[in-house]
Amino acid sequence: MTDTSALQDRFRMSLPETRTTLGRVDAWWRAATHLAHRLPGGSRPAVAAATLTYAHLNRMIVRRDERIRFILGVTEAAPALAAVAQMEGTTTPGRLCKAAADSCGHNFTLAHAIGAVLGEPGLTVAAMVGEDEAVSAWPIRALHDPTRDGAVLPILYRPTMDRDELRRVFRPRGWEPIEIGEVGCISHGAHSAELHRCFAAALYVALDEIAALTAAAAAGDAQPQAHWPMLVLRLPASWPPAAESDEVAANWFDADGRPIPEIAQAAPSGDLRMSAEW
């Protein structure tokens, strides 16, 4: 089990070693983002961030047979869920907590995520939230028992707090931030190819740490004061460049609007799909 205070450093050290081909993930992300941008509503950067997150979670499911589900609590990214459901051939586009500004109160997204993992060992629920998710919601990790429950992986989208403030706010509540983007990546994460590599490395570190903490708890070495990983997605205001997210090859979709097999294989199938009923 890693000293969680070193998770950000471990993430940086893993960047040069992340040499796996991410071309298929990039194509899946571009295709999903293209579909989402054709739907009404939403913010271009938020939608692209949600589809990016979804694409990389899918990659981990495919590569490691991880049981992962996704909850979106960023209202302006809502079109992303319909797009990823279309990409995966389902009719149930995951779960959106804040479908409208007045439909859910603060705290709902993380509360929903922690409720989903109770009594579900081996399940990880990734919850993408904005800074408007009330800070008072974050101590809900205290309800989590790693000996019998799954894990929540919060993904904080575009916080205004700097790195030191993030640590001051979230570490006392049991979370260890791993920053992706302007602070956490080489070249400030402004280019999507670089950002893919950063996201892949961060997810490896986070999921490995979750596995280590869970295994320690199962072995009778649970640490109530342990800090569980959270991702911080800190992206430039100009991301993604229009040419990047909208550049979709005409032959990436078949005549029925479904992604061709080479693209679809970047996502899991059957019940492992995050957009499947759960």
mmCIF file of C-alpha atoms in Angstrom, residues 19 26 61 90 137 171 175 180 234:
data_model
loop_
_atom_site.group_PDB
_atom_site.id
_atom_site.type_symbol
_atom_site.label_atom_id
_atom_site.label_comp_id
_atom_site.label_asym_id
_atom_site.label_seq_id
_atom_site.Cartn_x
_atom_site.Cartn_y
_atom_site.Cartn_z
ATOM 1 C CA ARG A 19 3.811 4.196 -23.480
ATOM 2 C CA ASP A 26 -8.584 8.857 -28.642
ATOM 3 C CA ILE A 61 -12.522 -1.968 -17.731
ATOM 4 C CA THR A 90 -27.686 1.015 -24.920
ATOM 5 C CA ALA A 137 -20.523 16.218 1.142
ATOM 6 C CA ARG A 171 -7.057 15.486 2.980
ATOM 7 C CA TRP A 175 -9.122 12.100 0.132
ATOM 8 C CA ILE A 180 -4.468 15.978 -14.162
ATOM 9 C CA ARG A 234 -7.851 20.910 -14.165
#
